[in-house]
Amino acid sequence: MRVTFEEYDAFCAATGRTKPDDEGWGRGRRPVINVSREDVVAYCNWLSAQHGYQPVYTISGSSVTANWNVNGYRLPTEAEWEYAARGGILSRGYVYAGSNNLDEVAWFWENSNEKTHPVGLKMPNELGIYDMSGNVWEWCWDWYGGYPSAAHKNPKGPDTGSGRVLRGGSWRNYPQGCRVAFRGDGTPGLRDGRAGFRLARTL
């Protein structure tokens, strides 16, 4: 699920954190922005505890490790993100998440009025998931790097790197940057008005 300001602000209120800037566009059902990847893993652990799940992340300063065998909330891997964006086993091979017509499924440079919009207003993709193209980039777990030469099942990316993967494009991107195949990255401490996140869980 794409995390909104409404949901993230509850975390800030409960933990005494400063609420992220909304750039003057509004909060509520808009996707949360200006959150670093470090903020995100803290939110994941907090939400897991609220729901009685085992937290995925162990956080020590800026170092974060993941236990993939527990049931708490976490960031999707890049492979999981792309699989979901493409529609999983129901995929119809669209260029964007749910359509070949970007305006049907995404807020991007040509229709966004240069700001975010509340989630769920465009068409969902084949799996019923909204906003995987456009509106805001989404943090993934993986370090950014080249794809391995050999095929891998659900890979988790390189062991180290300087940037973490961002996927999906944003309100500020042209169509090229909103394709399900397009990759971006940012340093883990980056807070940006174009970047938010969605959650995954291991069943």
mmCIF file of C-alpha atoms in Angstrom:
data_model
loop_
_atom_site.group_PDB
_atom_site.id
_atom_site.type_symbol
_atom_site.label_atom_id
_atom_site.label_comp_id
_atom_site.label_asym_id
_atom_site.label_seq_id
_atom_site.Cartn_x
_atom_site.Cartn_y
_atom_site.Cartn_z
ATOM 1 C CA MET A 1 0.000 0.000 0.000
ATOM 2 C CA ARG A 2 1.136 3.549 -0.758
ATOM 3 C CA VAL A 3 1.671 5.396 2.537
ATOM 4 C CA THR A 4 -0.159 8.718 2.924
ATOM 5 C CA PHE A 5 0.490 11.764 5.072
ATOM 6 C CA GLU A 6 -2.478 10.757 7.230
ATOM 7 C CA GLU A 7 -0.790 7.450 8.062
ATOM 8 C CA TYR A 8 2.748 8.789 8.418
ATOM 9 C CA ASP A 9 1.653 11.773 10.537
ATOM 10 C CA ALA A 10 0.169 9.324 13.063
ATOM 11 C CA PHE A 11 3.633 7.743 13.378
ATOM 12 C CA CYS A 12 5.222 11.161 13.910
ATOM 13 C CA ALA A 13 2.675 12.082 16.583
ATOM 14 C CA ALA A 14 3.192 8.778 18.408
ATOM 15 C CA THR A 15 6.991 8.922 18.335
ATOM 16 C CA GLY A 16 7.630 12.651 18.685
ATOM 17 C CA ARG A 17 9.169 13.002 15.237
ATOM 18 C CA THR A 18 8.929 16.166 13.192
ATOM 19 C CA LYS A 19 6.296 15.801 10.497
ATOM 20 C CA PRO A 20 7.675 16.007 6.952
ATOM 21 C CA ASP A 21 7.019 19.083 4.841
ATOM 22 C CA ASP A 22 4.074 18.804 2.436
ATOM 23 C CA GLU A 23 5.393 21.621 0.182
ATOM 24 C CA GLY A 24 2.125 23.483 0.788
ATOM 25 C CA TRP A 25 0.103 20.998 -1.276
ATOM 26 C CA GLY A 26 -1.847 19.438 1.611
ATOM 27 C CA ARG A 27 -1.666 16.267 3.682
ATOM 28 C CA GLY A 28 -4.432 13.725 4.374
ATOM 29 C CA ARG A 29 -4.700 11.229 1.508
ATOM 30 C CA ARG A 30 -1.784 12.646 -0.468
ATOM 31 C CA PRO A 31 1.277 10.385 -0.582
ATOM 32 C CA VAL A 32 3.780 11.251 2.111
ATOM 33 C CA ILE A 33 6.879 12.979 0.708
ATOM 34 C CA ASN A 34 10.163 14.333 2.050
ATOM 35 C CA VAL A 35 10.902 11.094 3.902
ATOM 36 C CA SER A 36 14.320 9.482 3.753
ATOM 37 C CA ARG A 37 14.833 5.784 3.445
ATOM 38 C CA GLU A 38 16.023 5.900 7.063
ATOM 39 C CA ASP A 39 12.683 7.459 8.082
ATOM 40 C CA VAL A 40 10.877 4.758 6.152
ATOM 41 C CA VAL A 41 12.479 1.757 7.874
ATOM 42 C CA ALA A 42 11.705 3.321 11.269
ATOM 43 C CA TYR A 43 8.064 3.702 10.195
ATOM 44 C CA CYS A 44 7.963 0.081 9.032
ATOM 45 C CA ASN A 45 9.152 -1.186 12.419
ATOM 46 C CA TRP A 46 6.730 1.070 14.299
ATOM 47 C CA LEU A 47 3.753 -0.037 12.205
ATOM 48 C CA SER A 48 4.727 -3.683 12.596
ATOM 49 C CA ALA A 49 4.678 -3.264 16.377
ATOM 50 C CA GLN A 50 1.267 -1.534 16.215
ATOM 51 C CA HIS A 51 -0.196 -4.551 14.389
ATOM 52 C CA GLY A 52 1.499 -7.209 16.487
ATOM 53 C CA TYR A 53 3.947 -8.266 13.762
ATOM 54 C CA GLN A 54 7.643 -8.945 14.181
ATOM 55 C CA PRO A 55 9.740 -5.985 12.950
ATOM 56 C CA VAL A 56 11.849 -6.709 9.874
ATOM 57 C CA TYR A 57 14.617 -4.188 10.399
ATOM 58 C CA THR A 58 17.457 -3.932 12.874
ATOM 59 C CA ILE A 59 18.625 -0.316 12.927
ATOM 60 C CA SER A 60 22.011 0.740 14.288
ATOM 61 C CA GLY A 61 22.745 4.354 13.419
ATOM 62 C CA SER A 62 22.691 4.552 9.630
ATOM 63 C CA SER A 63 23.143 0.780 9.281
ATOM 64 C CA VAL A 64 20.006 -1.248 8.571
ATOM 65 C CA THR A 65 19.745 -5.016 8.204
ATOM 66 C CA ALA A 66 16.648 -7.021 7.310
ATOM 67 C CA ASN A 67 15.268 -10.328 8.557
ATOM 68 C CA TRP A 68 13.413 -11.706 5.554
ATOM 69 C CA ASN A 69 11.815 -14.530 7.555
ATOM 70 C CA VAL A 70 9.485 -12.420 9.710
ATOM 71 C CA ASN A 71 6.018 -11.045 8.999
ATOM 72 C CA GLY A 72 6.410 -7.311 9.627
ATOM 73 C CA TYR A 73 6.043 -4.415 7.252
ATOM 74 C CA ARG A 74 8.965 -3.598 4.996
ATOM 75 C CA LEU A 75 9.958 -1.987 1.742
ATOM 76 C CA PRO A 76 9.520 -4.110 -1.364
ATOM 77 C CA THR A 77 12.620 -5.337 -3.117
ATOM 78 C CA GLU A 78 13.116 -3.848 -6.561
ATOM 79 C CA ALA A 79 12.123 -7.196 -8.095
ATOM 80 C CA GLU A 80 8.920 -7.332 -6.019
ATOM 81 C CA TRP A 81 8.107 -3.746 -6.914
ATOM 82 C CA GLU A 82 8.469 -4.341 -10.643
ATOM 83 C CA TYR A 83 6.535 -7.613 -10.517
ATOM 84 C CA ALA A 84 3.630 -5.845 -8.795
ATOM 85 C CA ALA A 85 3.806 -2.801 -11.088
ATOM 86 C CA ARG A 86 3.683 -5.035 -14.168
ATOM 87 C CA GLY A 87 0.549 -6.776 -12.894
ATOM 88 C CA GLY A 88 2.060 -10.039 -11.669
ATOM 89 C CA ILE A 89 0.592 -13.156 -13.282
ATOM 90 C CA LEU A 90 -2.245 -11.009 -14.670
ATOM 91 C CA SER A 91 0.151 -8.728 -16.570
ATOM 92 C CA ARG A 92 -0.918 -7.498 -19.987
ATOM 93 C CA GLY A 93 2.531 -6.121 -20.750
ATOM 94 C CA TYR A 94 1.675 -2.437 -20.395
ATOM 95 C CA VAL A 95 4.370 0.231 -20.577
ATOM 96 C CA TYR A 96 3.046 1.890 -17.398
ATOM 97 C CA ALA A 97 1.472 0.297 -14.327
ATOM 98 C CA GLY A 98 -1.969 -0.608 -15.657
ATOM 99 C CA SER A 99 -2.084 1.026 -19.081
ATOM 100 C CA ASN A 100 -0.237 2.153 -22.176
ATOM 101 C CA ASN A 101 -1.971 5.524 -21.705
ATOM 102 C CA LEU A 102 -0.131 7.237 -18.850
ATOM 103 C CA ASP A 103 -2.878 9.785 -18.218
ATOM 104 C CA GLU A 104 -5.242 6.940 -17.215
ATOM 105 C CA VAL A 105 -3.027 5.655 -14.397
ATOM 106 C CA ALA A 106 -0.636 8.396 -13.275
ATOM 107 C CA TRP A 107 -0.030 11.969 -12.197
ATOM 108 C CA PHE A 108 2.970 13.170 -14.195
ATOM 109 C CA TRP A 109 4.409 16.341 -15.713
ATOM 110 C CA GLU A 110 1.575 16.957 -18.170
ATOM 111 C CA ASN A 111 -1.393 16.566 -15.791
ATOM 112 C CA SER A 112 -0.101 17.063 -12.226
ATOM 113 C CA ASN A 113 -0.063 20.874 -12.071
ATOM 114 C CA GLU A 114 3.407 20.367 -10.538
ATOM 115 C CA LYS A 115 2.273 18.780 -7.272
ATOM 116 C CA THR A 116 1.185 15.497 -5.733
ATOM 117 C CA HIS A 117 -2.417 14.310 -5.707
ATOM 118 C CA PRO A 118 -4.433 12.114 -3.311
ATOM 119 C CA VAL A 119 -3.858 8.417 -3.823
ATOM 120 C CA GLY A 120 -6.281 6.150 -5.673
ATOM 121 C CA LEU A 121 -7.770 8.695 -8.084
ATOM 122 C CA LYS A 122 -6.407 7.091 -11.262
ATOM 123 C CA MET A 123 -7.068 3.591 -12.621
ATOM 124 C CA PRO A 124 -5.403 0.660 -10.820
ATOM 125 C CA ASN A 125 -3.238 -1.892 -12.574
ATOM 126 C CA GLU A 126 -4.129 -5.528 -13.289
ATOM 127 C CA LEU A 127 -3.659 -6.451 -9.603
ATOM 128 C CA GLY A 128 -5.848 -3.595 -8.377
ATOM 129 C CA ILE A 129 -2.840 -1.571 -7.176
ATOM 130 C CA TYR A 130 -2.967 2.195 -7.597
ATOM 131 C CA ASP A 131 -0.297 4.805 -8.314
ATOM 132 C CA MET A 132 2.668 2.613 -9.177
ATOM 133 C CA SER A 133 3.431 4.975 -12.042
ATOM 134 C CA GLY A 134 3.755 8.678 -11.287
ATOM 135 C CA ASN A 135 2.656 10.828 -8.335
ATOM 136 C CA VAL A 136 5.798 10.060 -6.277
ATOM 137 C CA TRP A 137 8.859 7.869 -6.639
ATOM 138 C CA GLU A 138 8.893 4.901 -4.246
ATOM 139 C CA TRP A 139 11.818 3.695 -2.175
ATOM 140 C CA CYS A 140 12.808 0.047 -2.592
ATOM 141 C CA TRP A 141 15.069 -2.029 -0.352
ATOM 142 C CA ASP A 142 17.867 -2.645 -2.852
ATOM 143 C CA TRP A 143 21.111 -0.818 -3.352
ATOM 144 C CA TYR A 144 21.221 0.539 -6.891
ATOM 145 C CA GLY A 145 23.461 -1.451 -9.236
ATOM 146 C CA GLY A 146 23.599 -3.342 -12.490
ATOM 147 C CA TYR A 147 21.396 -6.360 -13.006
ATOM 148 C CA PRO A 148 23.191 -9.707 -12.538
ATOM 149 C CA SER A 149 24.157 -11.480 -15.760
ATOM 150 C CA ALA A 150 22.544 -14.751 -14.676
ATOM 151 C CA ALA A 151 18.843 -15.139 -13.954
ATOM 152 C CA HIS A 152 17.826 -14.902 -10.301
ATOM 153 C CA LYS A 153 14.517 -15.560 -8.571
ATOM 154 C CA ASN A 154 13.420 -12.518 -6.556
ATOM 155 C CA PRO A 155 16.930 -11.016 -6.147
ATOM 156 C CA LYS A 156 17.648 -8.439 -3.434
ATOM 157 C CA GLY A 157 20.242 -6.426 -5.335
ATOM 158 C CA PRO A 158 23.920 -5.725 -4.565
ATOM 159 C CA ASP A 159 25.278 -6.095 -1.030
ATOM 160 C CA THR A 160 26.593 -2.512 -0.973
ATOM 161 C CA GLY A 161 26.281 0.746 -2.874
ATOM 162 C CA SER A 162 25.922 4.497 -2.584
ATOM 163 C CA GLY A 163 22.276 4.867 -3.604
ATOM 164 C CA ARG A 164 19.061 2.979 -2.896
ATOM 165 C CA VAL A 165 16.600 2.192 -5.668
ATOM 166 C CA LEU A 166 13.649 4.473 -6.401
ATOM 167 C CA ARG A 167 10.949 3.317 -8.817
ATOM 168 C CA GLY A 168 7.791 4.572 -10.523
ATOM 169 C CA GLY A 169 8.472 8.177 -11.464
ATOM 170 C CA SER A 170 6.710 11.206 -10.036
ATOM 171 C CA TRP A 171 4.467 14.195 -10.649
ATOM 172 C CA ARG A 172 7.475 15.939 -12.168
ATOM 173 C CA ASN A 173 8.500 13.248 -14.654
ATOM 174 C CA TYR A 174 7.844 12.998 -18.364
ATOM 175 C CA PRO A 175 6.358 9.665 -19.551
ATOM 176 C CA GLN A 176 9.793 8.073 -20.033
ATOM 177 C CA GLY A 177 10.485 8.250 -16.281
ATOM 178 C CA CYS A 178 7.124 6.680 -15.354
ATOM 179 C CA ARG A 179 7.620 3.427 -17.275
ATOM 180 C CA VAL A 180 7.559 0.298 -15.086
ATOM 181 C CA ALA A 181 11.063 -0.537 -16.356
ATOM 182 C CA PHE A 182 12.601 2.833 -15.462
ATOM 183 C CA ARG A 183 15.058 2.905 -12.542
ATOM 184 C CA GLY A 184 16.158 5.761 -10.313
ATOM 185 C CA ASP A 185 18.183 5.995 -7.106
ATOM 186 C CA GLY A 186 18.896 8.272 -4.168
ATOM 187 C CA THR A 187 21.168 8.375 -1.153
ATOM 188 C CA PRO A 188 19.465 6.817 1.897
ATOM 189 C CA GLY A 189 19.270 10.173 3.676
ATOM 190 C CA LEU A 190 17.554 11.952 0.774
ATOM 191 C CA ARG A 191 14.320 13.776 1.571
ATOM 192 C CA ASP A 192 12.584 15.010 -1.565
ATOM 193 C CA GLY A 193 9.187 16.364 -2.594
ATOM 194 C CA ARG A 194 9.046 13.746 -5.340
ATOM 195 C CA ALA A 195 9.735 10.635 -3.231
ATOM 196 C CA GLY A 196 7.568 8.513 -0.929
ATOM 197 C CA PHE A 197 7.035 4.792 -0.383
ATOM 198 C CA ARG A 198 4.689 1.831 -0.206
ATOM 199 C CA LEU A 199 4.799 -1.216 2.045
ATOM 200 C CA ALA A 200 5.141 -4.958 1.563
ATOM 201 C CA ARG A 201 4.965 -7.963 3.888
ATOM 202 C CA THR A 202 6.255 -11.511 3.676
ATOM 203 C CA LEU A 203 3.337 -13.906 4.087
#
